[in-house]
Every structure is written in structure tokens, then in C-alpha cells.
Coordinates of C-alpha atoms in Angstrom, one line a residue:
Q110 CA -4.5 0.7 4.9
R111 CA -2.1 -2.2 5.0
N112 CA -0.2 -1.2 2.0
D113 CA 0.3 2.2 3.6
D114 CA 1.4 0.5 6.8
A115 CA 4.0 -1.6 4.4
R116 CA 5.1 1.4 2.8
E117 CA 5.9 3.0 5.8
S118 CA 7.9 0.2 7.3
L119 CA 9.7 -0.2 4.1
G120 CA 10.7 3.4 3.9
R121 CA 11.9 3.2 7.6
A122 CA 14.1 0.0 6.7
L123 CA 15.4 1.9 3.7
S124 CA 16.3 4.8 5.6
L125 CA 18.2 2.7 8.4
A126 CA 20.1 0.9 5.7
R127 CA 21.2 3.8 4.0
E128 CA 22.1 5.5 7.7
A129 CA 23.8 2.2 8.4
G130 CA 25.8 2.0 5.1
D131 CA 24.4 -1.3 4.5
P132 CA 24.0 -1.2 0.5
R133 CA 22.7 -5.2 0.5
R134 CA 19.9 -4.3 3.2
E135 CA 19.2 -1.1 1.0
A136 CA 18.6 -3.0 -2.2
V137 CA 16.5 -5.6 -0.3
A138 CA 14.6 -2.8 0.9
L139 CA 14.2 -1.2 -2.6
G140 CA 13.2 -4.6 -4.1
N141 CA 10.6 -5.3 -1.5
L142 CA 9.1 -1.5 -1.9
G143 CA 9.0 -1.6 -5.8
L144 CA 7.2 -5.0 -5.4
L145 CA 4.4 -3.2 -3.2
E146 CA 4.4 0.1 -5.3
A147 CA 3.6 -2.2 -8.6
R148 CA 1.1 -4.3 -6.6
A149 CA -0.7 -0.9 -5.6
G150 CA -0.6 -0.2 -9.3
R151 CA 2.1 2.6 -8.9
Y152 CA 4.4 1.1 -11.8
A153 CA 6.3 4.4 -12.4
D154 CA 7.5 4.5 -8.6
A155 CA 8.0 0.8 -8.9
V156 CA 10.3 1.1 -12.0
T157 CA 12.5 4.0 -10.1
C158 CA 12.7 1.4 -7.1
H159 CA 13.9 -1.2 -9.0
E160 CA 16.3 0.7 -11.0
Q161 CA 18.0 1.9 -7.6
H162 CA 18.0 -1.6 -6.6
L163 CA 19.5 -2.6 -9.8
S164 CA 22.2 -0.1 -9.6
I165 CA 23.3 -1.3 -6.3
A166 CA 23.2 -4.7 -7.1
R167 CA 25.8 -4.1 -9.9
E168 CA 27.8 -2.2 -7.6
L169 CA 28.1 -5.1 -5.5
G170 CA 28.4 -7.8 -7.9
A171 CA 25.3 -9.4 -6.6
R172 CA 24.2 -11.3 -9.7
E173 CA 21.2 -12.9 -8.2
S174 CA 19.9 -9.6 -6.9
E175 CA 20.7 -8.0 -10.4
V176 CA 18.7 -10.5 -12.3
F177 CA 15.8 -10.0 -10.2
A178 CA 16.0 -6.3 -10.3
L179 CA 16.4 -6.1 -14.1
G180 CA 13.3 -8.5 -14.3
M181 CA 11.2 -6.2 -12.2
Q182 CA 12.3 -3.3 -13.7
E183 CA 11.2 -4.5 -17.1
V184 CA 7.9 -5.7 -15.9
G185 CA 7.3 -2.3 -14.2
R186 CA 8.2 -0.4 -17.7
A187 CA 5.8 -2.8 -19.6
A188 CA 2.8 -2.0 -17.1
V189 CA 3.6 2.0 -17.6
V190 CA 3.4 1.6 -21.3
G191 CA 0.4 -0.4 -20.9
E192 CA -1.4 2.7 -18.7

């Protein structure tokens, strides 16, 4: 239940960031959603979130965010292969 509530809240945050045209907050929401999906064992969904996060981070030139997203994306891919 808590994961479902968190996913719903993060989905709302992501929608609001997109509506506001705020890519930094969009990237944060995607990163957090990716972490939640990985924690729930939904690694393919986590990878998708982190791929989007990575794309935004690169567009913004946000190197620290890019490093985080790239690392999490690879962790998720490794988990998908291990499924």
C-alpha cells in the first residue's frame, strides 16, 4: 500500500513538473520513481525512469544528476538481466 501511495504521489509530482515546464523537478521525480520501482522489483520500469532522467540531465548539463541516473540505469539493467 505504501509503495502504491508513493508511486501515486511521485506520478503527480512528475505530471506537475511537466505541466510547469520544469525539467529539473521532472528529473528529480523520475529519479525517485525509478528508485521506488527498483525497490518494488520492477526493474524494467526503473530502467525506463532512469533513462528519461538521464536524458533530461544531459540536456540540462547537470553532471551530478547525470552520474546518478547513469549509475541507477545500469543497476536496473543488471537486475533485469538477472531476472
